[in-house]
Short mmCIF file of C-alpha atoms in Angstrom, two decimals:
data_model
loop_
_atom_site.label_atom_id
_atom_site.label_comp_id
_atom_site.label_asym_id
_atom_site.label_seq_id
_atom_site.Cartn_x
_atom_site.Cartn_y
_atom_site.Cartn_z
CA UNK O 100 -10.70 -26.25 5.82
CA UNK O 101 -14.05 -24.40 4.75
CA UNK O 102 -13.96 -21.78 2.32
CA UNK O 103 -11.19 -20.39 0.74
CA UNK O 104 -7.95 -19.13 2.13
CA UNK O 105 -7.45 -15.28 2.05
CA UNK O 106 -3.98 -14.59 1.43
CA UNK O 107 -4.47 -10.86 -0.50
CA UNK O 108 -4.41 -8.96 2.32
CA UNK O 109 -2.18 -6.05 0.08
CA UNK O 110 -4.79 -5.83 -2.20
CA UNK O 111 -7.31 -5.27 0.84
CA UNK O 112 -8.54 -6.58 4.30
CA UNK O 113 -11.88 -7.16 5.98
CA UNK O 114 -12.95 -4.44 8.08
CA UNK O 115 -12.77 -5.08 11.43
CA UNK O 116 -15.66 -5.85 13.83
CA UNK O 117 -14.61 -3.43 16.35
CA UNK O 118 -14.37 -1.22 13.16
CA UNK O 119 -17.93 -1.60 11.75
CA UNK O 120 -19.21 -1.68 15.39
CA UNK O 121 -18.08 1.88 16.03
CA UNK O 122 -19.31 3.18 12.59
CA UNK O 123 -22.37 1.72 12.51
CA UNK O 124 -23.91 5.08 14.42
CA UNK O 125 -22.67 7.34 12.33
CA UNK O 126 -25.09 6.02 9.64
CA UNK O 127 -27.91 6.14 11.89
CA UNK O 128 -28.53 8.30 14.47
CA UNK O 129 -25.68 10.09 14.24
CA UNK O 130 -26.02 10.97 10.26
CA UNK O 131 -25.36 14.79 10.43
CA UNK O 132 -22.93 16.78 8.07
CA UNK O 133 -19.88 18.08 10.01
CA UNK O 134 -19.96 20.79 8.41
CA UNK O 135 -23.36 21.94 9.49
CA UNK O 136 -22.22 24.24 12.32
CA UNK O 137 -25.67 25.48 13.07
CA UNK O 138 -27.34 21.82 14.81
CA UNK O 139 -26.14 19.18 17.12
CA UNK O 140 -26.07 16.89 14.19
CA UNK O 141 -22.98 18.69 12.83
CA UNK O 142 -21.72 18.91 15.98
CA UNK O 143 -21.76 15.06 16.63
CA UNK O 144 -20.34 14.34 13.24
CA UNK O 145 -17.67 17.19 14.37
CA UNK O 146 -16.69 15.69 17.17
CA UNK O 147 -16.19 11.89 15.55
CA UNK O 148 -14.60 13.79 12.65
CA UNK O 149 -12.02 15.44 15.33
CA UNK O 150 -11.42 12.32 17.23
CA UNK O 151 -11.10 10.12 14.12
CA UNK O 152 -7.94 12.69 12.93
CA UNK O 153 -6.04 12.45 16.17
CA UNK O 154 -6.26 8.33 16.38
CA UNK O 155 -5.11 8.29 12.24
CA UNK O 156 -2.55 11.18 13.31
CA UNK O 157 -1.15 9.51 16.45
CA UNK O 158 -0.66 6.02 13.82
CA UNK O 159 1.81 8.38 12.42
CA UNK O 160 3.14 10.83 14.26
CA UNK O 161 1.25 14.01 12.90
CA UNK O 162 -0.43 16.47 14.05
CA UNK O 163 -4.24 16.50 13.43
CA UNK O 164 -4.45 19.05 11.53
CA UNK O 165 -1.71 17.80 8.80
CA UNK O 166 -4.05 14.84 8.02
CA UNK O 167 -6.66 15.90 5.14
CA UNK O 168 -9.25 13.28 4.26
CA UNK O 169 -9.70 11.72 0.32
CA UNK O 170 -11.33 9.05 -1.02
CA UNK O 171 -8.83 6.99 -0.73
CA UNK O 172 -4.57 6.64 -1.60
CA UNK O 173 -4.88 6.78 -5.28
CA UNK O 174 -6.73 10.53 -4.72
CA UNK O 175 -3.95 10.95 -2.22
CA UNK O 176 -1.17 9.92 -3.72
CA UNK O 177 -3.04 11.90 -6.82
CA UNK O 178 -3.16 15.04 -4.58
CA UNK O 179 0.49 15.33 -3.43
CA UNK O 180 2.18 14.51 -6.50
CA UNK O 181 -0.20 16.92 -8.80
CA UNK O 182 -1.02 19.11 -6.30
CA UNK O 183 2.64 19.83 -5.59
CA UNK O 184 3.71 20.19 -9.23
CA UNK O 185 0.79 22.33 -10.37
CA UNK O 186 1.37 24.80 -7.18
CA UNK O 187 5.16 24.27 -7.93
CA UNK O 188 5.79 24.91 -11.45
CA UNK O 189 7.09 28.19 -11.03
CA UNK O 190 9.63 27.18 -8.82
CA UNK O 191 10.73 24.19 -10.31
CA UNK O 192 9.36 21.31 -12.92
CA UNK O 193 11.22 17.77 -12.19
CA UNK O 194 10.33 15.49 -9.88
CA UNK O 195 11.96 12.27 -8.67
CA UNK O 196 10.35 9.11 -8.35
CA UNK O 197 11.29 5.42 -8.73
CA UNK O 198 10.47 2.41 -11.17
CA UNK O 199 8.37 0.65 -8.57
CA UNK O 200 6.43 2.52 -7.30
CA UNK O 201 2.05 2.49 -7.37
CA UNK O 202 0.38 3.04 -10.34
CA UNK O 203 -1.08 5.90 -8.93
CA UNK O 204 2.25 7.98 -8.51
CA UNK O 205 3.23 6.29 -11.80
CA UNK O 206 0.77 7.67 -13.52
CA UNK O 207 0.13 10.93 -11.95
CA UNK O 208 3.89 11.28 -12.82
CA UNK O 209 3.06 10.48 -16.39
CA UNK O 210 0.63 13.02 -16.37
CA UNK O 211 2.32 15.42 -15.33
CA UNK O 212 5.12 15.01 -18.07
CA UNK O 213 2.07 15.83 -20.97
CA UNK O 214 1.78 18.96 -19.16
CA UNK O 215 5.40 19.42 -19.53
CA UNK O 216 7.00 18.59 -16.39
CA UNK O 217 10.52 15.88 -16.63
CA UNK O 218 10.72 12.90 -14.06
CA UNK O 219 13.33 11.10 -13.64
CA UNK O 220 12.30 7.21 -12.83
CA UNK O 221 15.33 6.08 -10.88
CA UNK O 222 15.74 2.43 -10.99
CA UNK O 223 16.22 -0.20 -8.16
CA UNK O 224 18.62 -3.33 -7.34
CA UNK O 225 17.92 -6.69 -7.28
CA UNK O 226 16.75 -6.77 -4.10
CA UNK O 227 14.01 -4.10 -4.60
CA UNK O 228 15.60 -0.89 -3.09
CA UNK O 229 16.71 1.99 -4.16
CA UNK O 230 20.38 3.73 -3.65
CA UNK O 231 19.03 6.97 -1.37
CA UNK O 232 22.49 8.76 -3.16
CA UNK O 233 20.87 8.21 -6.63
CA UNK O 234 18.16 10.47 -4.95
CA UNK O 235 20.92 13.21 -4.53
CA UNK O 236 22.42 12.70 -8.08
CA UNK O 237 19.32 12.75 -9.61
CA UNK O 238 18.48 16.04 -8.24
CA UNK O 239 18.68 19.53 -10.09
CA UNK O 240 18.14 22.95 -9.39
CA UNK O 241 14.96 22.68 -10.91
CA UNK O 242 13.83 19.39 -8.52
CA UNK O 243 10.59 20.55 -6.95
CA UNK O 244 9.60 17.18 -5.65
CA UNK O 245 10.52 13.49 -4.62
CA UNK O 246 7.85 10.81 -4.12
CA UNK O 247 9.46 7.20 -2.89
CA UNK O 248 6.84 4.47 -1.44
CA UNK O 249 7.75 3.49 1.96
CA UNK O 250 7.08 -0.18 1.31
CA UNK O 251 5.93 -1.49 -1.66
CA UNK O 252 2.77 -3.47 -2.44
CA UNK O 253 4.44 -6.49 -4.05
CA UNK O 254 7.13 -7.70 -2.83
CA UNK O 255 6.89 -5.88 0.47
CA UNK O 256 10.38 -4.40 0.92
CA UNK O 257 10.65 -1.39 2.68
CA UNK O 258 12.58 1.62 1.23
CA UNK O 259 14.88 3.53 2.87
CA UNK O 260 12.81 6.56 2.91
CA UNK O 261 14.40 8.26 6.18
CA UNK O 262 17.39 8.65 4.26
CA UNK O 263 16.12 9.78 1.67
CA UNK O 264 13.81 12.50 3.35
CA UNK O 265 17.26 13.47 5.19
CA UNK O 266 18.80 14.08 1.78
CA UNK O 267 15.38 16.17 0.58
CA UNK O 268 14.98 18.00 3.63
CA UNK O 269 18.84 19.31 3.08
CA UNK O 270 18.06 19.89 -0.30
CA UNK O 271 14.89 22.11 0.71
CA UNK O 272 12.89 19.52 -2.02
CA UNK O 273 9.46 18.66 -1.21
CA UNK O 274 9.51 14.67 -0.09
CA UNK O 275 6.46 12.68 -0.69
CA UNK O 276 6.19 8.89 0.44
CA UNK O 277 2.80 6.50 -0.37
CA UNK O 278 3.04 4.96 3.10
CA UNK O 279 -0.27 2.62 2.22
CA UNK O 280 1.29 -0.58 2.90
CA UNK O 281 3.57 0.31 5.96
CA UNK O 282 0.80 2.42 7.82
CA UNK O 283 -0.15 0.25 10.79
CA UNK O 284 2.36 -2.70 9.55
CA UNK O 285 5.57 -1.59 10.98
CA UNK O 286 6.55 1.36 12.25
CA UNK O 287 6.05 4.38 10.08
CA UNK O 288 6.44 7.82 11.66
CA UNK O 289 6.41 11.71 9.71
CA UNK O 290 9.06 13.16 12.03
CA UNK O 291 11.68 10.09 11.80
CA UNK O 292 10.96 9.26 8.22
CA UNK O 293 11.60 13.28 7.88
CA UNK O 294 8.58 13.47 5.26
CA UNK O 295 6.21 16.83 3.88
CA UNK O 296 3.59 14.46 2.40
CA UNK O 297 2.54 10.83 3.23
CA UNK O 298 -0.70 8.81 1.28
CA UNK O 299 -2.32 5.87 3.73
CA UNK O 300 -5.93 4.50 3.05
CA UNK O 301 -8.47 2.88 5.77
CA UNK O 302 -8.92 -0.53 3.37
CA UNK O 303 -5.72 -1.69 3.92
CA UNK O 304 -5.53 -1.61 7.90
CA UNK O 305 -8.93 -3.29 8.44
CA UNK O 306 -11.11 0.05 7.72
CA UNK O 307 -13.82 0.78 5.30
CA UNK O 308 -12.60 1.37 1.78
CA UNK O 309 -13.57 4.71 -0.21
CA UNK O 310 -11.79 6.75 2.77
CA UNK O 311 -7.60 7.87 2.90
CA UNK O 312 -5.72 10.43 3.66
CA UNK O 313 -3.02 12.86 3.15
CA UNK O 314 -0.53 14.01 5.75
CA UNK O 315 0.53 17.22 4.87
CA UNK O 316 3.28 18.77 6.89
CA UNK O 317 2.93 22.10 8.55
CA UNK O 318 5.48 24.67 8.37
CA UNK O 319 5.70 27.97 7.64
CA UNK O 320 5.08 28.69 4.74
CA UNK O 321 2.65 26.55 3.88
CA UNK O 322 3.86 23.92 1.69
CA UNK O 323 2.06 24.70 -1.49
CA UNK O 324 -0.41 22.46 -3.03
CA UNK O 325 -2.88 22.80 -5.49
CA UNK O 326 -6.26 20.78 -4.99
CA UNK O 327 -7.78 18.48 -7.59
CA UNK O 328 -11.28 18.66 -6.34
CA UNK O 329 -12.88 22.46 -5.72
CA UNK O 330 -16.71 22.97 -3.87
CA UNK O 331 -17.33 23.45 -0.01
CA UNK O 332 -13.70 24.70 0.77
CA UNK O 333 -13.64 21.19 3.31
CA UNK O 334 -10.45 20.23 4.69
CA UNK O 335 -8.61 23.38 4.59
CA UNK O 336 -9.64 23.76 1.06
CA UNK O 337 -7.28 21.19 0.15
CA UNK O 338 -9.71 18.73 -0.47
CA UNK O 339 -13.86 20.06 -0.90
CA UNK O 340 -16.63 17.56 -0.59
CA UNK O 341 -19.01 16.47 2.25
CA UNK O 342 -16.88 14.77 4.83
CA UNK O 343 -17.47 10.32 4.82
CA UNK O 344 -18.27 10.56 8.08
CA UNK O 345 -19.16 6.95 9.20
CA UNK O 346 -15.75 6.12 6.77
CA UNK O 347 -14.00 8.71 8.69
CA UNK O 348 -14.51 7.15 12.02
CA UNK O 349 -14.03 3.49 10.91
CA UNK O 350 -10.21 4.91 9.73
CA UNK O 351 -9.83 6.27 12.71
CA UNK O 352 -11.00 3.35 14.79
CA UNK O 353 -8.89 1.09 12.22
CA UNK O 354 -6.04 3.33 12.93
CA UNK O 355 -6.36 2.91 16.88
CA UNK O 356 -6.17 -1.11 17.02
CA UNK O 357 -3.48 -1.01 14.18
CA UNK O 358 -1.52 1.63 16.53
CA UNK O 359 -2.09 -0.60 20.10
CA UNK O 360 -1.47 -4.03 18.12
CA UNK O 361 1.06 -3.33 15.50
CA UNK O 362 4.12 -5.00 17.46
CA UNK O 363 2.69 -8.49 18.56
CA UNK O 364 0.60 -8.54 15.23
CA UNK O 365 4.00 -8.10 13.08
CA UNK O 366 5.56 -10.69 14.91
CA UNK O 367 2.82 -12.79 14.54
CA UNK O 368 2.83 -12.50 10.94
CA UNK O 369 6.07 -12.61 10.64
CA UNK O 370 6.47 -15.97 11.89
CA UNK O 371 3.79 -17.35 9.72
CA UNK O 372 4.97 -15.95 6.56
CA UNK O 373 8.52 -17.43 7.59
CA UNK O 374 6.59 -20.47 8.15
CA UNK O 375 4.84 -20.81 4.69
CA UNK O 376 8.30 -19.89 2.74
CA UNK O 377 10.15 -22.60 4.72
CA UNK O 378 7.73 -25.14 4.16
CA UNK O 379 7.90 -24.36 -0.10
CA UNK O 380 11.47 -23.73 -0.01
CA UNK O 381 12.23 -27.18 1.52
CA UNK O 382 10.32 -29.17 -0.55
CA UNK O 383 10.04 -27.59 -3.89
CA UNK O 384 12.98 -27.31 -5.87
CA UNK O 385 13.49 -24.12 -8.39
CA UNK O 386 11.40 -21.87 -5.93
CA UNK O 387 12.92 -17.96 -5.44
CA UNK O 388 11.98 -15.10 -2.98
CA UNK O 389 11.54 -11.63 -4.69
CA UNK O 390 12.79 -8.61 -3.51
CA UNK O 391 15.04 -8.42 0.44
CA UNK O 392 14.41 -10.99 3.02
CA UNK O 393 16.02 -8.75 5.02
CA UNK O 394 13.94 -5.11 5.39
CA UNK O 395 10.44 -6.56 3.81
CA UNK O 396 6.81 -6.32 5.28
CA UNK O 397 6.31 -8.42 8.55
CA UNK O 398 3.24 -10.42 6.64
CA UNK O 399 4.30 -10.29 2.73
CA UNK O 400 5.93 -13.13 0.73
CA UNK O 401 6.71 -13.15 -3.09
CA UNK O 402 7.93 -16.12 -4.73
CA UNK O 403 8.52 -17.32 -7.87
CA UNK O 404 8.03 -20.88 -8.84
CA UNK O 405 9.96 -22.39 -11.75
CA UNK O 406 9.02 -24.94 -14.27
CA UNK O 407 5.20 -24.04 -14.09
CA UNK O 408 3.17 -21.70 -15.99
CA UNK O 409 1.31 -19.21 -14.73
CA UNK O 410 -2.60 -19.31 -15.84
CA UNK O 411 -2.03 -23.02 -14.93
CA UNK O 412 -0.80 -22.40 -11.47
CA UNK O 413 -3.54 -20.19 -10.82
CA UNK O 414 -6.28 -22.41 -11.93
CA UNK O 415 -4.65 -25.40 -9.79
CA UNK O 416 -5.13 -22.96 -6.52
CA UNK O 417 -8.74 -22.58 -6.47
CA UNK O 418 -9.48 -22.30 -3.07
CA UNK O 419 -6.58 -19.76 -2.65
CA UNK O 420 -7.02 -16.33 -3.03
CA UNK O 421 -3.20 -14.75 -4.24
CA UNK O 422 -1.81 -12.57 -6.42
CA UNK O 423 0.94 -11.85 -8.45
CA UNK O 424 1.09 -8.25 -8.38
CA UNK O 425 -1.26 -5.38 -7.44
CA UNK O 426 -4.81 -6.29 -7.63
CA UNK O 427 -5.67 -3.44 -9.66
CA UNK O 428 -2.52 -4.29 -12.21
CA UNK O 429 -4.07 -7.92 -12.33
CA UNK O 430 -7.10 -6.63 -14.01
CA UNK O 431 -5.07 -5.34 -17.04
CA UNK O 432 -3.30 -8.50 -17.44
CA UNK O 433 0.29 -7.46 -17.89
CA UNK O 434 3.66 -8.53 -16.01
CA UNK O 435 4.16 -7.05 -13.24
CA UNK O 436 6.93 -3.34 -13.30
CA UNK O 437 7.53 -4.13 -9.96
CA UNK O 438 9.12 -7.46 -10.78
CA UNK O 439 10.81 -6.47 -13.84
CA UNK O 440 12.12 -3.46 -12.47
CA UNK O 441 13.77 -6.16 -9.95
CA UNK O 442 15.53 -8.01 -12.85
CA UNK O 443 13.16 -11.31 -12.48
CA UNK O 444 12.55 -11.91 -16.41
CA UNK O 445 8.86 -11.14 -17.97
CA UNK O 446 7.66 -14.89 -17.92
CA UNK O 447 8.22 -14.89 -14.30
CA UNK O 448 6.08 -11.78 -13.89
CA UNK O 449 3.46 -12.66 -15.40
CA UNK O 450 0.21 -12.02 -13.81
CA UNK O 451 -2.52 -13.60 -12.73
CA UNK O 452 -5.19 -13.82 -9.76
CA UNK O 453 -7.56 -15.90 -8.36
CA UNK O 454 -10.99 -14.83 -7.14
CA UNK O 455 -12.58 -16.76 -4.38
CA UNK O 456 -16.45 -18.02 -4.50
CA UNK O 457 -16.88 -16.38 -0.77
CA UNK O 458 -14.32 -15.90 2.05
CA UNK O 459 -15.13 -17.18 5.90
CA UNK O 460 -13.78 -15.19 8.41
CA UNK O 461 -13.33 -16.20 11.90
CA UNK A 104 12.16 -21.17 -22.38
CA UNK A 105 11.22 -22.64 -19.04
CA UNK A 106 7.93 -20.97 -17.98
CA UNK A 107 7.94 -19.53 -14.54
CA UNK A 108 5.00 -18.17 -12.13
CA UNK A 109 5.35 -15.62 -9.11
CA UNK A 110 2.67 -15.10 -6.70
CA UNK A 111 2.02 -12.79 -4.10
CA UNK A 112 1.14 -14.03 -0.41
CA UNK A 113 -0.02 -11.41 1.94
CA UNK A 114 -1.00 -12.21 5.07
CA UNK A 115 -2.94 -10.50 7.55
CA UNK A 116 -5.08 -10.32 11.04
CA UNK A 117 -7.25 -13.35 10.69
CA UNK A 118 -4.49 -15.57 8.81
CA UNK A 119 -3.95 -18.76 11.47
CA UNK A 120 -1.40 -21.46 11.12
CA UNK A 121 -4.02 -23.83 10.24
CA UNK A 122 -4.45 -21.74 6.85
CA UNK A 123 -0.47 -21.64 6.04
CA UNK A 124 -0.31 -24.94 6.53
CA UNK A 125 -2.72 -26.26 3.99
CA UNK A 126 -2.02 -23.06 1.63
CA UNK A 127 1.86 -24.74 1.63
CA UNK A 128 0.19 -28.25 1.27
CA UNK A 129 -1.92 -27.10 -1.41
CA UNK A 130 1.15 -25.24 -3.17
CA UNK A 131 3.49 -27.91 -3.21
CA UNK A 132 0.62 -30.71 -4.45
CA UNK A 133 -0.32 -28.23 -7.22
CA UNK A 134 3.86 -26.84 -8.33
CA UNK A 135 4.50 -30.57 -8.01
CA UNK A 136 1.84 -32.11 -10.51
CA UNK A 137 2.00 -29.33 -12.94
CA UNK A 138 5.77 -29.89 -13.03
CA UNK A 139 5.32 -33.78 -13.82
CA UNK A 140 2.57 -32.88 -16.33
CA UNK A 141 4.32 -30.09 -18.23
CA UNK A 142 4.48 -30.60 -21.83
CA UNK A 143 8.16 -31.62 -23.07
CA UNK A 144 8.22 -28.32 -25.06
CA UNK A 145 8.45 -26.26 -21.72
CA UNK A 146 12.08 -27.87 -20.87
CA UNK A 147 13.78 -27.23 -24.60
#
């Protein structure tokens, strides 16, 4: 086999050909600011800018105008969980969130506790998931927000976040989910899942990176939200700054195959991952899957190996381009929460990565 | 303390059976020596 193997598609994915191909004349000819409303040059960027919201919107369920474009998930998931708070704290300051989640809620969540808000970190089982009563339990009169990932980055497994937004939604609390990995993957729609706010992100469905978004339910009234980044007033004023227009259109695009292929793709996947765990289960000994077999990611697979050490296993796979956690928890070095919080022991989660020399794609 | 390693696979839209296959050959060559080359004081 040439090359090495890319198997770290949850830390990010190629983008497309169909992808590039449609954004490639948006950095050319068709260069203009959407917001210029004066030119044709605005106008075309308009007019990719509106057609790129429906395709992302119709991924999900929304409505184009609940989607808001950022930089990316972490500024999304950054936006709802802030933005909510800071409009919030009159109302209300504790929010709910779980042990597992991304670093970006994590942290955002620790953040908001130095300005004096309490969150309540609930934990999960073995298998990865989290009891949707503990949700209910864990809420107070003073709960002004809920943020639970729909499926998470490591081990795949997918919450049971239409429960939970059932419980919010009769509690009249604000339900956030970081939908990044399920977006495109498997099914994952606003209305069903019963959601206010949801955080996806082009890079991960085979789009340009630098470009998410927020869905941001509309209802009357607004559901409040204070922005992190002021200027132009862009995006409803939810989000200022000079729309990435060619990014824009590649999410979009990236959106629109993930949409049509989702269902033959998953099963695809499916079947290979199935593939590569039977082949390690039956001949290894001391090999264990982490987190449900049962409600997981159609194309994720986390394993522990016993009896072998980490940095060495890593160095043996040259040519093989895993992970052991999230990519961007890999660069600090440490074991990975989401395995701990699972109950597999700190020596198992320990974390390394390899990077490949160059990657050949077909 | 018996060391342990977990790694991540994710798979994804140009991922053939080809590649699985010699990523699980490659796996089980690599788990398998470093198991028979450990040093005794990873099995106390």
């Amino acid at each position: 086999m040439a090359g090495p193997i890319y198997l770290d598609y949850n830390a990010t994915t190629p983008v497309d050909p169909r992808v590039l191909e449609a954004m490639l004349p948006y950095y050319r000819e068709h260069f203009g600011n959407a917001a210029s409303r004066q030119h044709a040059f605005g106008w075309k960027a308009q007019e990719a800018v509106d057609r790129a919201r429906s395709q992302i919107a119709a991924l999900i369920g929304a409505d184009s105008k609940e989607i808001v474009f950022t930089s990316g998930a972490t500024e999304s998931d950054n936006l709802a969980v802030k933005g909510v708070a800071r409009a919030m704290c009159a109302q209300g300051d504790h929010i709910i969130t779980v042990t597992t989640e991304h670093k970006a809620v994590l942290d955002s969540c620790r953040e908001l506790e130095l300005e004096g808000f309490s969150v309540t970190y609930l934990s999960v089982d073995g298998a990865g998931f989290v009891e949707p009563e503990a949700v209910r339990w864990a809420m107070t009169p003073r709960t002004i927000l809920i943020s639970v990932m729909a499926a998470n980055n490591e081990t795949g497994v997918l919450q049971p976040i239409a429960h939970i937004g059932r419980i919010a939604r009769e509690a009249g609390v604000l339900f956030h989910t970081d939908a990044v990995q399920a977006a495109g993957k498997v099914p994952f729609n606003v209305a069903q899942a019963q959601v206010d706010l949801a955080s996806i992100t082009a890079h991960k469905m085979y789009g340009p990176k630098g470009i998410g978004a927020l869905y941001i339910r509309r209802r009357t009234p607004r559901i409040p939200l204070a922005p992190l980044v002021h200027g132009g007033g862009q995006e409803q004023g939810v989000r200022s700054g000079t729309l990435n227009v060619p990014g824009i259109v590649g999410f979009g695009r990236a959106a629109e195959i993930a949409a049509a292929e989702l269902s033959t793709e998953g099963a695809r996947l499916s079947h290979l991952r199935d593939r590569l765990w039977d082949r390690l289960s039956s001949t290894l000994s001391d090999v264990s899957l982490n987190g449900s077999a049962r409600s997981r990611l159609p194309h994720t697979l986390n394993v522990s190996f016993g009896g072998v050490e980490g940095q060495a296993l890593m160095l043996g796979l040259e040519g093989l381009a895993v992970s052991s956690g999230a990519a961007c928890t890999s660069a600090a070095a440490e074991p990975s929460h989401v395995l701990k919080a699972l109950g597999v022991p700190d020596d198992l989660a320990r974390v390394a990565a390899i990077q490949p020399r160059s990657i050949h794609h077909r | 303390m018996i060391s342990r390693a977990s790694l991540r696979f994710s798979l994804g839209r140009f991922t053939t059976a080809e590649e699985i296959d010699a990523a699980a050959a490659k796996l089980v060559a690599v788990v398998t020596h470093l198991r028979q080359n450990a040093p005794a004081f990873e099995f106390d």
